[in-house]
């Protein structure tokens, strides 16, 4: 059994090829910066897509976990002089525990109540990060020292490019594996019909908790990387607006599609940069694009295009 | 001590009344369409901003207010027509993103029309505070509270006594049956957005002299109003009003007695606590899934 | 010998007693049917047995184990499977994946092995896929293996739910109106399928309105009315029971 | 993936990036001098960023019309960060990496400035900030300067005035931004030495629109003799408005963060009687003819008010001073070589700006003293200089 014989293999190979070729086409560090942000957003969105797209549970608060990861890395490395890797792991563990504790009650909620619950959680996290200013620097944020692993300190956009690319490929690979496994089928079954899944022996609560915790930890790890890469973080990284951006990336790219999450992240990271040409009209155009896409490509970009490509009508 | 308490209470009731109006808007639209309209807070912003500018353009205040309300209602109806109706039958997440897209769009519109800066609006009847039991209350606060009471009573009358209002209630509880008896659901949907936009814009006009008007003013107000709507049990308008007041008063008391830093968290802590204990909201009776 | 025993079961909704002090016994082997007019409590009874509703009183005993109030997913482990009156297909998955979910309890559902797609997972999935093909062919859906469920006809989806329930390798399968909405030819096919399931040693409990189907396949029939047992017995017993005739045909029936 | 391939690609990519980078930064003499800026042009701190932007644009145009600097035109590349540090970071990166600016004259707020500093220090570009708090240049950072007076100077000035009025117990309210926090810390640090006691210490959140609960609490604190607010932006007006609405009558102090006409206007009468330390610029007309800044500040005021139609604020003066210090340094350096320009900025001495007289050095990146700071009070909707 070849390890390459896996679901989504072609997509993964295409992604790797793109990553290999892309540096040749990026004129300067500014463009690398955008691509790195795409990568980081993609990683979070792949995790979030497991929750929203596959398990069918919405979260409007995932930036909160991203923010906790970022701040744990920032505070532990800068204020307490911890090694970056240890800080990152501790952040992920804390997020794992927090999300595990909160998952049971929150995953009992349905539809709009779940949206409200997760939104509230995210807002509370942002407020804590904003108000505990002795630790976090308050609303104006705090600087973060560079990343280091085994004494090596990656510096510069090109090095970070390859780091984020490697993490992204690994995340895509793991996500594709998970979706195609019995666990992945159980998750999708939860989305399809909780009652039916349950009568077939799927412990629905367990899987909801699992996927919630998993997506939260992925967000936390990406948050840590973001903090070290960008060098300066503010509570906005954990804010409602960021949570919304993440969900929008997932939905825009296409729910229940790992590559959709990547595509969505890419579009929504690049779009605001392109829209700066509209100056004052930036938000107006962005809102209109969002509404238009959701109306005309309801299932998201990648699934809609895939259907067109396969000549199917829906 | 008691004067302080009264001061906090009045402050809380004033803000709470705004949350109540926004929450009411959420509930009305939810009832008619099962859509959570995340652009609700933007109606509040539009009401305040538009009044500032109509007034600044030289219109007399009452006319400026009326124009602002009319303009917001028109925008609300356009939102329904061009963003919500075409997305009929889409999933909850998709609809949430559409309305969030609409809120970004409306904020962008306000930025283009009126700029991104803060603006103040003179209070309706002066700014000399009134002493009530040692607490100083602004006349504008009384306008906010009074306005909310009038609106709530009018709405109660509308839903219970008029044909159109009853039709809205009927189509909320059973759309199929409502259609069978000849109620025009499309019209009801449009009406619900118009009504919500009206509520939002009135809230925005009333609160603007207290909170200033700027494009971002609707974000937090919208979220708190959503809190109120959920707390009251989604689609339960009177529950939303009550919950809005509860949230506002809790906030003011927290700021006064515990910590002003965590004032904004209060609404969300309450909502999480309530959702964990009663997953369908504070004032809901709950239902069972039918298989 | 009893396989499943319901003892003094009660459940009410908003003051109305849907199931009222009901007791019944299911023997291993034969096809049992539950009939009764609309609102008699048939589906409520299914929902109580399969753990979806919590009973207000009484017990449910599977063999000698009290399963009252068990988590729903544990009942699958104990050999209880069901289908639904309103289709509960996983429309976000293909037909064969639907069936493979039914084998969840026999799959390697460890998180780590799934993430890294170990050879065990790959091998397991291959076996499960083959088994699922057999089951789909068993319910005559061999043409729909990788079909999108949202493009399959209604009758096929009904059979898909049965295949999915069978995938759990149940001892008891509860079928909630499997013939509802089917045309006569499809109903005949379901009739044959139910018999085939029974022949495989699985105890069938059937809720059905199609009297021809019920009378044709059942060995034991329970008649519910107002959440209570109106009558039970063989097909002949029920046919000749005046209470049943009255309940089904109204007062005019009794006069005849 | 083969490690060899990976390494090759990394090297290739790095080489390309560097090649592109080198070709861009290899500026020809005729190229314009690029001035990078990020300001709070809109948003809550727009009354800082807006005059700063107008001042920069106005004087860049004027200098270009007069023939530029060292034979080269100035090019201003300006982004609006709305005073939000989260927006600042990408703009700073863009200015450094994509726009490849020669010097940064930017940062309306302390928060934005602090967010930019790590990147500026790493890239090595002279950066003159318009942010208020002392933390920006204390401790000294190699590439970072600032033109506005610090909170330390302001708090000292306020305490001196309080003592003269016989006040020793002060109730403090502060916001949660960088300047607000820094100012609050100065109050706490300087109070004991000045014989002051902080009897109430309240804070409000960013973007709060109602401060009555906090002010009610401060008002009710036993023994409090004066009210002081540390903050800037829309909040300054709201505080003044709420303070008056609550019928408070104690002396009310704010900082130079409120020294703009929009503070008075948006407070709708609430600003009457508020005292604050401000740059001499805001009361330039009242200055004696002998005052060393009279001429420069007067000329700036005349030009700003005639070109924009807005009334003067000290914030535009920060930008004016920053631009002039930078231009003088570039002239002296004869090039835009960053190290040379840095050295020349540090040699600025006795430079008379609109805001004050600057004496910079390697150990002092602010270079202002108390002399150019005056105490003003709002009377009849205008500034009145106190003597």
GROMACS .gro file of N, CA, C and O in nm, chain D residues 102-186:
model
  340
  963UNK      N    1   1.264   5.586   0.248
  963UNK     CA    2   1.393   5.628   0.301
  963UNK      C    3   1.383   5.668   0.447
  963UNK      O    4   1.479   5.657   0.522
  964UNK      N    5   1.266   5.718   0.484
  964UNK     CA    6   1.249   5.764   0.621
  964UNK      C    7   1.103   5.753   0.657
  964UNK      O    8   1.016   5.758   0.570
  965UNK      N    9   1.074   5.731   0.785
  965UNK     CA   10   0.936   5.722   0.830
  965UNK      C   11   0.901   5.841   0.917
  965UNK      O   12   0.970   5.868   1.017
  966UNK      N   13   0.797   5.914   0.879
  966UNK     CA   14   0.743   6.021   0.962
  966UNK      C   15   0.599   5.978   0.988
  966UNK      O   16   0.512   5.997   0.903
  967UNK      N   17   0.574   5.916   1.102
  967UNK     CA   18   0.448   5.844   1.114
  967UNK      C   19   0.412   5.817   1.259
  967UNK      O   20   0.487   5.844   1.351
  968UNK      N   21   0.293   5.758   1.275
  968UNK     CA   22   0.250   5.711   1.406
  968UNK      C   23   0.179   5.817   1.487
  968UNK      O   24   0.240   5.883   1.570
  969UNK      N   25   0.048   5.834   1.462
  969UNK     CA   26  -0.027   5.934   1.537
  969UNK      C   27  -0.038   5.897   1.684
  969UNK      O   28  -0.041   5.983   1.770
  970UNK      N   29  -0.049   5.767   1.709
  970UNK     CA   30  -0.071   5.723   1.847
  970UNK      C   31   0.049   5.646   1.899
  970UNK      O   32   0.130   5.593   1.822
  971UNK      N   33   0.057   5.639   2.031
  971UNK     CA   34   0.163   5.562   2.095
  971UNK      C   35   0.153   5.415   2.055
  971UNK      O   36   0.253   5.350   2.026
  972UNK      N   37   0.028   5.364   2.052
  972UNK     CA   38   0.009   5.223   2.020
  972UNK      C   39   0.064   5.188   1.882
  972UNK      O   40   0.138   5.091   1.866
  973UNK      N   41   0.029   5.268   1.781
  973UNK     CA   42   0.077   5.241   1.646
  973UNK      C   43   0.229   5.250   1.640
  973UNK      O   44   0.295   5.169   1.575
  974UNK      N   45   0.284   5.349   1.709
  974UNK     CA   46   0.428   5.366   1.708
  974UNK      C   47   0.497   5.244   1.769
  974UNK      O   48   0.593   5.191   1.713
  975UNK      N   49   0.446   5.201   1.884
  975UNK     CA   50   0.509   5.089   1.951
  975UNK      C   51   0.500   4.962   1.865
  975UNK      O   52   0.589   4.878   1.866
  976UNK      N   53   0.389   4.947   1.792
  976UNK     CA   54   0.374   4.830   1.705
  976UNK      C   55   0.476   4.834   1.592
  976UNK      O   56   0.525   4.730   1.547
  977UNK      N   57   0.509   4.955   1.546
  977UNK     CA   58   0.598   4.967   1.431
  977UNK      C   59   0.744   4.949   1.470
  977UNK      O   60   0.826   4.905   1.389
  978UNK      N   61   0.778   4.985   1.595
  978UNK     CA   62   0.918   4.991   1.635
  978UNK      C   63   1.000   4.863   1.606
  978UNK      O   64   1.108   4.872   1.549
  979UNK      N   65   0.947   4.742   1.643
  979UNK     CA   66   1.031   4.624   1.617
  979UNK      C   67   1.073   4.611   1.470
  979UNK      O   68   1.187   4.573   1.441
  980UNK      N   69   0.981   4.645   1.379
  980UNK     CA   70   1.010   4.630   1.236
  980UNK      C   71   1.108   4.736   1.188
  980UNK      O   72   1.197   4.710   1.107
  981UNK      N   73   1.088   4.857   1.239
  981UNK     CA   74   1.174   4.968   1.200
  981UNK      C   75   1.316   4.942   1.249
  981UNK      O   76   1.413   4.960   1.176
  982UNK      N   77   1.328   4.896   1.372
  982UNK     CA   78   1.460   4.868   1.429
  982UNK      C   79   1.531   4.759   1.349
  982UNK      O   80   1.650   4.766   1.324
  983UNK      N   81   1.452   4.657   1.310
  983UNK     CA   82   1.510   4.547   1.235
  983UNK      C   83   1.557   4.593   1.098
  983UNK      O   84   1.665   4.557   1.051
  984UNK      N   85   1.472   4.676   1.034
  984UNK     CA   86   1.504   4.720   0.897
  984UNK      C   87   1.608   4.832   0.898
  984UNK      O   88   1.677   4.853   0.798
  985UNK      N   89   1.618   4.907   1.008
  985UNK     CA   90   1.715   5.016   1.015
  985UNK      C   91   1.676   5.135   0.931
  985UNK      O   92   1.745   5.171   0.836
  986UNK      N   93   1.562   5.197   0.963
  986UNK     CA   94   1.516   5.316   0.890
  986UNK      C   95   1.488   5.426   0.992
  986UNK      O   96   1.424   5.399   1.094
  987UNK      N   97   1.536   5.547   0.970
  987UNK     CA   98   1.506   5.655   1.063
  987UNK      C   99   1.355   5.674   1.073
  987UNK      O  100   1.286   5.677   0.971
  988UNK      N  101   1.305   5.689   1.194
  988UNK     CA  102   1.161   5.692   1.219
  988UNK      C  103   1.133   5.803   1.320
  988UNK      O  104   1.177   5.796   1.434
  989UNK      N  105   1.065   5.907   1.276
  989UNK     CA  106   1.025   6.013   1.368
  989UNK      C  107   0.876   5.998   1.395
  989UNK      O  108   0.795   6.008   1.303
  990UNK      N  109   0.842   5.968   1.521
  990UNK     CA  110   0.704   5.939   1.557
  990UNK      C  111   0.634   6.063   1.608
  990UNK      O  112   0.696   6.153   1.664
  991UNK      N  113   0.500   6.065   1.591
  991UNK     CA  114   0.418   6.173   1.645
  991UNK      C  115   0.338   6.124   1.766
  991UNK      O  116   0.240   6.185   1.806
  992UNK      N  117   0.378   6.010   1.820
  992UNK     CA  118   0.307   5.952   1.935
  992UNK      C  119   0.342   6.026   2.063
  992UNK      O  120   0.451   6.082   2.077
  993UNK      N  121   0.249   6.022   2.159
  993UNK     CA  122   0.262   6.108   2.275
  993UNK      C  123   0.346   6.056   2.390
  993UNK      O  124   0.414   6.133   2.458
  994UNK      N  125   0.343   5.924   2.416
  994UNK     CA  126   0.395   5.876   2.544
  994UNK      C  127   0.548   5.869   2.547
  994UNK      O  128   0.615   5.856   2.445
  995UNK      N  129   0.601   5.877   2.669
  995UNK     CA  130   0.745   5.876   2.690
  995UNK      C  131   0.812   5.745   2.652
  995UNK      O  132   0.930   5.744   2.615
  996UNK      N  133   0.735   5.635   2.661
  996UNK     CA  134   0.796   5.503   2.636
  996UNK      C  135   0.856   5.492   2.495
  996UNK      O  136   0.943   5.408   2.472
  997UNK      N  137   0.813   5.578   2.405
  997UNK     CA  138   0.861   5.567   2.267
  997UNK      C  139   1.012   5.591   2.259
  997UNK      O  140   1.085   5.519   2.190
  998UNK      N  141   1.059   5.691   2.334
  998UNK     CA  142   1.201   5.723   2.327
  998UNK      C  143   1.273   5.700   2.459
  998UNK      O  144   1.388   5.739   2.475
  999UNK      N  145   1.205   5.638   2.552
  999UNK     CA  146   1.270   5.612   2.681
  999UNK      C  147   1.236   5.470   2.723
  999UNK      O  148   1.122   5.444   2.759
 1000UNK      N  149   1.327   5.376   2.719
 1000UNK     CA  150   1.467   5.392   2.680
 1000UNK      C  151   1.483   5.426   2.530
 1000UNK      O  152   1.393   5.399   2.451
 1001UNK      N  153   1.601   5.477   2.497
 1001UNK     CA  154   1.629   5.518   2.361
 1001UNK      C  155   1.636   5.395   2.269
 1001UNK      O  156   1.695   5.294   2.305
 1002UNK      N  157   1.569   5.405   2.155
 1002UNK     CA  158   1.582   5.302   2.052
 1002UNK      C  159   1.659   5.362   1.936
 1002UNK      O  160   1.635   5.477   1.899
 1003UNK      N  161   1.748   5.284   1.880
 1003UNK     CA  162   1.844   5.337   1.785
 1003UNK      C  163   1.784   5.425   1.676
 1003UNK      O  164   1.830   5.534   1.649
 1004UNK      N  165   1.676   5.378   1.613
 1004UNK     CA  166   1.625   5.446   1.493
 1004UNK      C  167   1.503   5.533   1.520
 1004UNK      O  168   1.446   5.590   1.428
 1005UNK      N  169   1.458   5.539   1.647
 1005UNK     CA  170   1.327   5.600   1.674
 1005UNK      C  171   1.339   5.734   1.746
 1005UNK      O  172   1.406   5.744   1.849
 1006UNK      N  173   1.272   5.836   1.691
 1006UNK     CA  174   1.266   5.968   1.752
 1006UNK      C  175   1.119   6.005   1.771
 1006UNK      O  176   1.031   5.941   1.715
 1007UNK      N  177   1.094   6.109   1.849
 1007UNK     CA  178   0.957   6.159   1.854
 1007UNK      C  179   0.958   6.310   1.872
 1007UNK      O  180   1.053   6.365   1.930
 1008UNK      N  181   0.853   6.377   1.821
 1008UNK     CA  182   0.845   6.523   1.834
 1008UNK      C  183   0.752   6.573   1.944
 1008UNK      O  184   0.778   6.678   1.999
 1009UNK      N  185   0.643   6.503   1.977
 1009UNK     CA  186   0.552   6.562   2.076
 1009UNK      C  187   0.608   6.557   2.218
 1009UNK      O  188   0.693   6.473   2.249
 1010UNK      N  189   0.557   6.644   2.300
 1010UNK     CA  190   0.590   6.642   2.442
 1010UNK      C  191   0.547   6.509   2.500
 1010UNK      O  192   0.451   6.448   2.455
 1011UNK      N  193   0.614   6.468   2.606
 1011UNK     CA  194   0.578   6.340   2.666
 1011UNK      C  195   0.475   6.357   2.775
 1011UNK      O  196   0.453   6.466   2.827
 1012UNK      N  197   0.416   6.244   2.812
 1012UNK     CA  198   0.322   6.242   2.924
 1012UNK      C  199   0.391   6.281   3.054
 1012UNK      O  200   0.331   6.340   3.142
 1013UNK      N  201   0.519   6.246   3.065
 1013UNK     CA  202   0.593   6.281   3.186
 1013UNK      C  203   0.593   6.432   3.207
 1013UNK      O  204   0.560   6.482   3.316
 1014UNK      N  205   0.628   6.505   3.101
 1014UNK     CA  206   0.627   6.651   3.108
 1014UNK      C  207   0.488   6.702   3.143
 1014UNK      O  208   0.471   6.792   3.225
 1015UNK      N  209   0.387   6.641   3.079
 1015UNK     CA  210   0.249   6.686   3.099
 1015UNK      C  211   0.206   6.667   3.243
 1015UNK      O  212   0.149   6.757   3.306
 1016UNK      N  213   0.234   6.549   3.298
 1016UNK     CA  214   0.192   6.519   3.434
 1016UNK      C  215   0.262   6.613   3.533
 1016UNK      O  216   0.201   6.667   3.625
 1017UNK      N  217   0.390   6.636   3.509
 1017UNK     CA  218   0.463   6.730   3.595
 1017UNK      C  219   0.398   6.868   3.594
 1017UNK      O  220   0.373   6.929   3.697
 1018UNK      N  221   0.368   6.912   3.474
 1018UNK     CA  222   0.307   7.043   3.456
 1018UNK      C  223   0.172   7.051   3.530
 1018UNK      O  224   0.142   7.150   3.597
 1019UNK      N  225   0.093   6.944   3.516
 1019UNK     CA  226  -0.039   6.942   3.580
 1019UNK      C  227  -0.024   6.943   3.733
 1019UNK      O  228  -0.092   7.019   3.802
 1020UNK      N  229   0.069   6.863   3.783
 1020UNK     CA  230   0.088   6.856   3.929
 1020UNK      C  231   0.133   6.992   3.983
 1020UNK      O  232   0.090   7.034   4.090
 1021UNK      N  233   0.219   7.061   3.910
 1021UNK     CA  234   0.264   7.193   3.953
 1021UNK      C  235   0.144   7.287   3.966
 1021UNK      O  236   0.128   7.358   4.066
 1022UNK      N  237   0.057   7.281   3.864
 1022UNK     CA  238  -0.061   7.368   3.865
 1022UNK      C  239  -0.154   7.332   3.979
 1022UNK      O  240  -0.210   7.418   4.045
 1023UNK      N  241  -0.171   7.201   4.005
 1023UNK     CA  242  -0.259   7.156   4.113
 1023UNK      C  243  -0.207   7.206   4.247
 1023UNK      O  244  -0.284   7.255   4.331
 1024UNK      N  245  -0.077   7.194   4.266
 1024UNK     CA  246  -0.019   7.235   4.394
 1024UNK      C  247  -0.043   7.384   4.418
 1024UNK      O  248  -0.076   7.425   4.529
 1025UNK      N  249  -0.029   7.460   4.309
 1025UNK     CA  250  -0.050   7.605   4.320
 1025UNK      C  251  -0.192   7.635   4.364
 1025UNK      O  252  -0.218   7.739   4.426
 1026UNK      N  253  -0.286   7.545   4.334
 1026UNK     CA  254  -0.426   7.567   4.373
 1026UNK      C  255  -0.458   7.497   4.504
 1026UNK      O  256  -0.574   7.490   4.544
 1027UNK      N  257  -0.357   7.437   4.567
 1027UNK     CA  258  -0.377   7.373   4.695
 1027UNK      C  259  -0.445   7.236   4.687
 1027UNK      O  260  -0.512   7.192   4.779
 1028UNK      N  261  -0.428   7.170   4.573
 1028UNK     CA  262  -0.489   7.038   4.556
 1028UNK      C  263  -0.384   6.930   4.584
 1028UNK      O  264  -0.270   6.940   4.541
 1029UNK      N  265  -0.425   6.829   4.662
 1029UNK     CA  266  -0.330   6.720   4.687
 1029UNK      C  267  -0.392   6.582   4.666
 1029UNK      O  268  -0.324   6.482   4.659
 1030UNK      N  269  -0.527   6.575   4.656
 1030UNK     CA  270  -0.590   6.444   4.636
 1030UNK      C  271  -0.661   6.444   4.500
 1030UNK      O  272  -0.753   6.521   4.476
 1031UNK      N  273  -0.618   6.353   4.413
 1031UNK     CA  274  -0.669   6.355   4.277
 1031UNK      C  275  -0.737   6.223   4.243
 1031UNK      O  276  -0.692   6.116   4.284
 1032UNK      N  277  -0.851   6.234   4.174
 1032UNK     CA  278  -0.920   6.116   4.125
 1032UNK      C  279  -0.886   6.100   3.977
 1032UNK      O  280  -0.903   6.192   3.898
 1033UNK      N  281  -0.838   5.982   3.941
 1033UNK     CA  282  -0.786   5.962   3.805
 1033UNK      C  283  -0.878   5.869   3.724
 1033UNK      O  284  -0.921   5.765   3.772
 1034UNK      N  285  -0.905   5.910   3.602
 1034UNK     CA  286  -0.972   5.821   3.506
 1034UNK      C  287  -0.880   5.809   3.386
 1034UNK      O  288  -0.821   5.908   3.342
 1035UNK      N  289  -0.862   5.687   3.337
 1035UNK     CA  290  -0.780   5.674   3.217
 1035UNK      C  291  -0.840   5.571   3.122
 1035UNK      O  292  -0.912   5.481   3.163
 1036UNK      N  293  -0.809   5.585   2.996
 1036UNK     CA  294  -0.852   5.489   2.896
 1036UNK      C  295  -0.757   5.370   2.896
 1036UNK      O  296  -0.673   5.356   2.985
 1037UNK      N  297  -0.767   5.285   2.794
 1037UNK     CA  298  -0.684   5.165   2.797
 1037UNK      C  299  -0.584   5.160   2.682
 1037UNK      O  300  -0.518   5.060   2.661
 1038UNK      N  301  -0.570   5.271   2.609
 1038UNK     CA  302  -0.473   5.274   2.499
 1038UNK      C  303  -0.331   5.294   2.551
 1038UNK      O  304  -0.308   5.311   2.671
 1039UNK      N  305  -0.235   5.291   2.460
 1039UNK     CA  306  -0.095   5.302   2.498
 1039UNK      C  307  -0.062   5.433   2.568
 1039UNK      O  308   0.003   5.434   2.673
 1040UNK      N  309  -0.109   5.543   2.511
 1040UNK     CA  310  -0.083   5.673   2.573
 1040UNK      C  311  -0.149   5.682   2.710
 1040UNK      O  312  -0.088   5.724   2.808
 1041UNK      N  313  -0.275   5.639   2.717
 1041UNK     CA  314  -0.353   5.644   2.841
 1041UNK      C  315  -0.282   5.569   2.953
 1041UNK      O  316  -0.269   5.617   3.064
 1042UNK      N  317  -0.234   5.449   2.917
 1042UNK     CA  318  -0.171   5.364   3.020
 1042UNK      C  319  -0.039   5.424   3.065
 1042UNK      O  320  -0.006   5.425   3.183
 1043UNK      N  321   0.036   5.473   2.966
 1043UNK     CA  322   0.165   5.532   2.997
 1043UNK      C  323   0.145   5.654   3.087
 1043UNK      O  324   0.217   5.674   3.186
 1044UNK      N  325   0.046   5.735   3.055
 1044UNK     CA  326   0.015   5.854   3.133
 1044UNK      C  327  -0.025   5.817   3.275
 1044UNK      O  328   0.020   5.875   3.372
 1045UNK      N  329  -0.110   5.714   3.286
 1045UNK     CA  330  -0.156   5.669   3.418
 1045UNK      C  331  -0.037   5.626   3.503
 1045UNK      O  332  -0.029   5.657   3.622
 1046UNK      N  333   0.056   5.558   3.438
 1046UNK     CA  334   0.174   5.512   3.510
 1046UNK      C  335   0.256   5.632   3.558
 1046UNK      O  336   0.308   5.633   3.670
 1047UNK      N  337   0.268   5.734   3.473
 1047UNK     CA  338   0.342   5.854   3.512
 1047UNK      C  339   0.277   5.920   3.633
 1047UNK      O  340   0.345   5.964   3.726
   0.00000   0.00000   0.00000
